[in-house]
PDB file of C-alpha atoms in Angstrom:
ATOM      1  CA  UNK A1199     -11.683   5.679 -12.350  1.00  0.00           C
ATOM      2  CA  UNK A1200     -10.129   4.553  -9.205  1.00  0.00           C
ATOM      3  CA  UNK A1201     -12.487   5.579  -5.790  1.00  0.00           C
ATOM      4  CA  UNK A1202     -11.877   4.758  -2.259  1.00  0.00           C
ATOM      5  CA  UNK A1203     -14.107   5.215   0.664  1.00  0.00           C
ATOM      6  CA  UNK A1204     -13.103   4.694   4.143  1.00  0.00           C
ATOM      7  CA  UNK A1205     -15.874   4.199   6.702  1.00  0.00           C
ATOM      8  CA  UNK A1206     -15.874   3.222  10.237  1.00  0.00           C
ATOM      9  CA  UNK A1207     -14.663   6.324  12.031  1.00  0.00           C
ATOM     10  CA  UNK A1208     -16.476   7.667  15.709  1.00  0.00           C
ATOM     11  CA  UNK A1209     -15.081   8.548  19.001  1.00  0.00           C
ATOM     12  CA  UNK A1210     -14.079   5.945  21.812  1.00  0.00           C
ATOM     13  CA  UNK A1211     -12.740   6.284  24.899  1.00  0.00           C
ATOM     14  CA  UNK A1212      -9.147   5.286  25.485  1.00  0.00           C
ATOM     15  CA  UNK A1213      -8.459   1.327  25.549  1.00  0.00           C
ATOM     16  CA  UNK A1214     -11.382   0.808  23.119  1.00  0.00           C
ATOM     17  CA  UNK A1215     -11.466  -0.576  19.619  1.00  0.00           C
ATOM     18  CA  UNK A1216     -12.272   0.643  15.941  1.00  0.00           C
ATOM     19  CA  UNK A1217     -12.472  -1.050  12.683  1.00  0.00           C
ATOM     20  CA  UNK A1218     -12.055   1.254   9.986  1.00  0.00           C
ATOM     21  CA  UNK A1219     -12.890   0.098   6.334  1.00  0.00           C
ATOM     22  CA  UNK A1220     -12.010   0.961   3.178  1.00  0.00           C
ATOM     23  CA  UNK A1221     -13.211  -0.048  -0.251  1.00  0.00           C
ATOM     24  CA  UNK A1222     -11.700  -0.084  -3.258  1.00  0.00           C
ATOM     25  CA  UNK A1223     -13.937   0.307  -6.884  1.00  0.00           C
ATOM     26  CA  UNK A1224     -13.086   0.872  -9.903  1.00  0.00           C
ATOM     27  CA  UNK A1225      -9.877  -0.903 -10.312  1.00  0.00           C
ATOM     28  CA  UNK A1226     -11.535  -4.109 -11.921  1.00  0.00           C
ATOM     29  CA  UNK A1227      -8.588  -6.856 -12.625  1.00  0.00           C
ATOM     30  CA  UNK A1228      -5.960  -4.145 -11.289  1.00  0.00           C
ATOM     31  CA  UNK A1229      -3.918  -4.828  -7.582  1.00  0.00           C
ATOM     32  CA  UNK A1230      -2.432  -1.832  -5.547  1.00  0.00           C
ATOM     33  CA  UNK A1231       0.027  -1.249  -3.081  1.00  0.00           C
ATOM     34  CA  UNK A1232      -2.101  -0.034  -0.222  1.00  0.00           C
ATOM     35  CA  UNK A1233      -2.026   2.053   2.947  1.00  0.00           C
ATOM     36  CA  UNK A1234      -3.535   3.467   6.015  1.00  0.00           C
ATOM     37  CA  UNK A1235      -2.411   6.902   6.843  1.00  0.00           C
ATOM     38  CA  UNK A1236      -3.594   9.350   9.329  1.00  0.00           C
ATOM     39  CA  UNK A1237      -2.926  13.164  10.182  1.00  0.00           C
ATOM     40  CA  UNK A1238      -3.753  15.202  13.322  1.00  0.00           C
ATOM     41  CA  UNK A1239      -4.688  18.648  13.400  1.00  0.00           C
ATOM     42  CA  UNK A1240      -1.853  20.914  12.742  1.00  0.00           C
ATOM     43  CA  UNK A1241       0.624  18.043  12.545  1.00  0.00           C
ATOM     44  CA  UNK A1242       1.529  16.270   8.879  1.00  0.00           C
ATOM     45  CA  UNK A1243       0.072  13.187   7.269  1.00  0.00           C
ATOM     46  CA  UNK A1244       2.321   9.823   8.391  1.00  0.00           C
ATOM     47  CA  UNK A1245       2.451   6.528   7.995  1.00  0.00           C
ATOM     48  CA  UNK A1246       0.299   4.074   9.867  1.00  0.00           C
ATOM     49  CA  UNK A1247       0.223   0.772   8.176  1.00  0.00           C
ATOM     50  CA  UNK A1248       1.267   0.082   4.225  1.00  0.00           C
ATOM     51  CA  UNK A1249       0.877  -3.446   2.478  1.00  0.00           C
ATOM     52  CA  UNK A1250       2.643  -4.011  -1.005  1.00  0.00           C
ATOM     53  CA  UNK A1251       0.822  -6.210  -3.496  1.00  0.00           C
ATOM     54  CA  UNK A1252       2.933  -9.728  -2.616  1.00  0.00           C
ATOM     55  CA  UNK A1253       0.903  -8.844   0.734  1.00  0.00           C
ATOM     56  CA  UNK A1254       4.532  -7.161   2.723  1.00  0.00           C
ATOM     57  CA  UNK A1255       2.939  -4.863   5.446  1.00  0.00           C
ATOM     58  CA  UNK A1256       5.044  -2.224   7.387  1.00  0.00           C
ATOM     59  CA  UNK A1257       3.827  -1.044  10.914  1.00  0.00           C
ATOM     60  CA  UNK A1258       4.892   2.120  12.354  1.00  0.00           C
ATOM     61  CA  UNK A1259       6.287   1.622  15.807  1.00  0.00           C
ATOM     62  CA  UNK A1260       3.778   3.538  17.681  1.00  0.00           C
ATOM     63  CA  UNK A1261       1.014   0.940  16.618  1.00  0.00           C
ATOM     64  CA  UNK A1262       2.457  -2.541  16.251  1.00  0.00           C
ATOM     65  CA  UNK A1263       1.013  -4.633  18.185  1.00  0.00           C
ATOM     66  CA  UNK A1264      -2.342  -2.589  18.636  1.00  0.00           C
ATOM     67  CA  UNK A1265      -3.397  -2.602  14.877  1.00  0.00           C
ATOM     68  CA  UNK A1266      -4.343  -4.878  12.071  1.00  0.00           C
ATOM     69  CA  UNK A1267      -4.556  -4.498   8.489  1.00  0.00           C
ATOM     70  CA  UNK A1268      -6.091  -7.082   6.547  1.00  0.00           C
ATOM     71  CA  UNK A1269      -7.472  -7.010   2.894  1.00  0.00           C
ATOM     72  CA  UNK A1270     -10.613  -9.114   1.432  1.00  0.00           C
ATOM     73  CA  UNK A1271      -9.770  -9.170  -2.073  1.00  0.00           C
ATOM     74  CA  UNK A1272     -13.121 -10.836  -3.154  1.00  0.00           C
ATOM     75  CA  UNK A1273     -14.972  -7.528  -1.280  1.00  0.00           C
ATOM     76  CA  UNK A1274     -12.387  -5.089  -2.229  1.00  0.00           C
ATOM     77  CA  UNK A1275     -11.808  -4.093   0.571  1.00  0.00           C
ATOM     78  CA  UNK A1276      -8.888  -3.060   2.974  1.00  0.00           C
ATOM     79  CA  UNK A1277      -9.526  -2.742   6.570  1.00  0.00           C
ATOM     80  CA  UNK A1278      -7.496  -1.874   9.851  1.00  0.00           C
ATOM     81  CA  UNK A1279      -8.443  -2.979  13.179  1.00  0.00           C
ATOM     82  CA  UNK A1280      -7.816  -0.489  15.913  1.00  0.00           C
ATOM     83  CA  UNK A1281      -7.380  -2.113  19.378  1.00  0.00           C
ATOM     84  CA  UNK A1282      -6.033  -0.352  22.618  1.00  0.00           C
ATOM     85  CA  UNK A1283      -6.611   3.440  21.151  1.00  0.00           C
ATOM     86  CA  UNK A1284      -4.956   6.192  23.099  1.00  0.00           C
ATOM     87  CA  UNK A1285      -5.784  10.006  22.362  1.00  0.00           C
ATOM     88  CA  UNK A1286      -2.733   9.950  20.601  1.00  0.00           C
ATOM     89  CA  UNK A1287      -4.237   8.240  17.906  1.00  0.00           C
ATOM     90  CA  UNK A1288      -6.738  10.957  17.173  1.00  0.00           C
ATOM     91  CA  UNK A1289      -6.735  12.078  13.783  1.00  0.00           C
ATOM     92  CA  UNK A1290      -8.523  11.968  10.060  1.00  0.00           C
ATOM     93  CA  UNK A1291      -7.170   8.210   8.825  1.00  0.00           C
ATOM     94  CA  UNK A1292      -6.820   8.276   5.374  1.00  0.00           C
ATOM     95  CA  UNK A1293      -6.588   5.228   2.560  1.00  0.00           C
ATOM     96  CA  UNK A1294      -4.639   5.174   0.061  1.00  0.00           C
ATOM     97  CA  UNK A1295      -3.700   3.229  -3.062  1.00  0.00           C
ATOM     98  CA  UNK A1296      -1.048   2.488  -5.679  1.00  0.00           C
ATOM     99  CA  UNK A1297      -0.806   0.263  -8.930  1.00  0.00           C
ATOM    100  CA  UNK A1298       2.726   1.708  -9.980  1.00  0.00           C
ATOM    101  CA  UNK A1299       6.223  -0.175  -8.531  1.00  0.00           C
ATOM    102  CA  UNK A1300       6.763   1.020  -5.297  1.00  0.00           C
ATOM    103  CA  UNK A1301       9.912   0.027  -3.783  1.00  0.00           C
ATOM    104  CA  UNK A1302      10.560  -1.665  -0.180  1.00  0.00           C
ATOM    105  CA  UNK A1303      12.246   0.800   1.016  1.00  0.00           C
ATOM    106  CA  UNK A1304       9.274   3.569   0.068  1.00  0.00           C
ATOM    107  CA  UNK A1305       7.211   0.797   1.130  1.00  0.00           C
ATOM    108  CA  UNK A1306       8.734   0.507   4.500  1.00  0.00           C
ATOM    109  CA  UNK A1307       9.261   4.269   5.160  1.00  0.00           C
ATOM    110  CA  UNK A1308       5.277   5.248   5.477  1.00  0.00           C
ATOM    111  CA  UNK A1309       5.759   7.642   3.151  1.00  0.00           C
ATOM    112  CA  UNK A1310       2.815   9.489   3.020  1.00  0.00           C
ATOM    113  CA  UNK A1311       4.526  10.883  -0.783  1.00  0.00           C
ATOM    114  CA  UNK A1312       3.481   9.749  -4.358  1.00  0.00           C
ATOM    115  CA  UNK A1313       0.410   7.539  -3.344  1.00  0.00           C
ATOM    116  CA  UNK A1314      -2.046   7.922  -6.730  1.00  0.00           C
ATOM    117  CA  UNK A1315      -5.499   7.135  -4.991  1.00  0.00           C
ATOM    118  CA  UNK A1316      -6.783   8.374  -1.221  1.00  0.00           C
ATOM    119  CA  UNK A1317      -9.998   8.115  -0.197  1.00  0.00           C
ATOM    120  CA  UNK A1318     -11.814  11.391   1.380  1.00  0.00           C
ATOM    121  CA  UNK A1319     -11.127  10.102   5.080  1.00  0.00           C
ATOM    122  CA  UNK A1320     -12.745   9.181   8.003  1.00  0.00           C
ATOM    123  CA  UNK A1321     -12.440  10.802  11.698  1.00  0.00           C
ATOM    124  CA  UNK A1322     -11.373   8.885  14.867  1.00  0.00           C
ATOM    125  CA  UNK A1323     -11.440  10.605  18.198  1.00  0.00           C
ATOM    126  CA  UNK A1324     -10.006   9.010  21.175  1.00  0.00           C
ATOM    127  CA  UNK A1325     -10.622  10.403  24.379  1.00  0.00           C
ATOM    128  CA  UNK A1326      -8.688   9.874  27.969  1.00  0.00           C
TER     129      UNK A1326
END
């Protein structure tokens, strides 16, 4: 069985930096597409970050160039560095994971849609 858990959330004021964390067990000789999504109160779950298995990542435009994602395939784990946070990044950030084809196009959209694994989520709060 398939388990992720993110770590790494807290609250920061606005400029500062988070690295969120999320590891990956159960999935012993397997490789997923993976993702970082987040979702604000009252708004929907979108896209931050996804990285298909030949390592393709896909930014969304409100955080290229402030955020990271990088993977440690020895530790399992998947991890996105937060730099230059503005309250508008506030939300639950969720991981998620996927050993089924996913196309580039699904891939590239942020789809938050037909992802088989997320993790429970962990809170970041940015304040201005």
């Amino acid at each position: 069985q398939v388990q992720l858990v993110e770590s790494g959330g807290g609250s920061v004021q606005a400029g500062g930096s988070l690295t969120l964390s999320c590891v990956i067990s159960g999935s012993t000789g397997a490789s997923f597409h993976m993702g970082w999504f987040r979702q604000a109160p009252g708004k929907a779950r979108e896209g931050v970050v996804t990285r298909s298995k030949d390592g393709r990542t896909y930014y969304a435009d409100s955080v290229k160039g402030r955020f990271t994602i990088s993977q440690d395939t020895t530790k399992n784990t998947l991890n996105l560095q937060m730099n230059s946070l503005k309250p508008e990044d506030t939300g639950m950030y969720y991981c998620a994971a996927d050993s089924y084809p996913r196309s580039v196009a699904t891939m590239s959209s942020l789809s938050p849609g037909g992802w088989t694994y997320w993790g429970q989520g962990t809170q970041v709060t940015v304040s201005s």
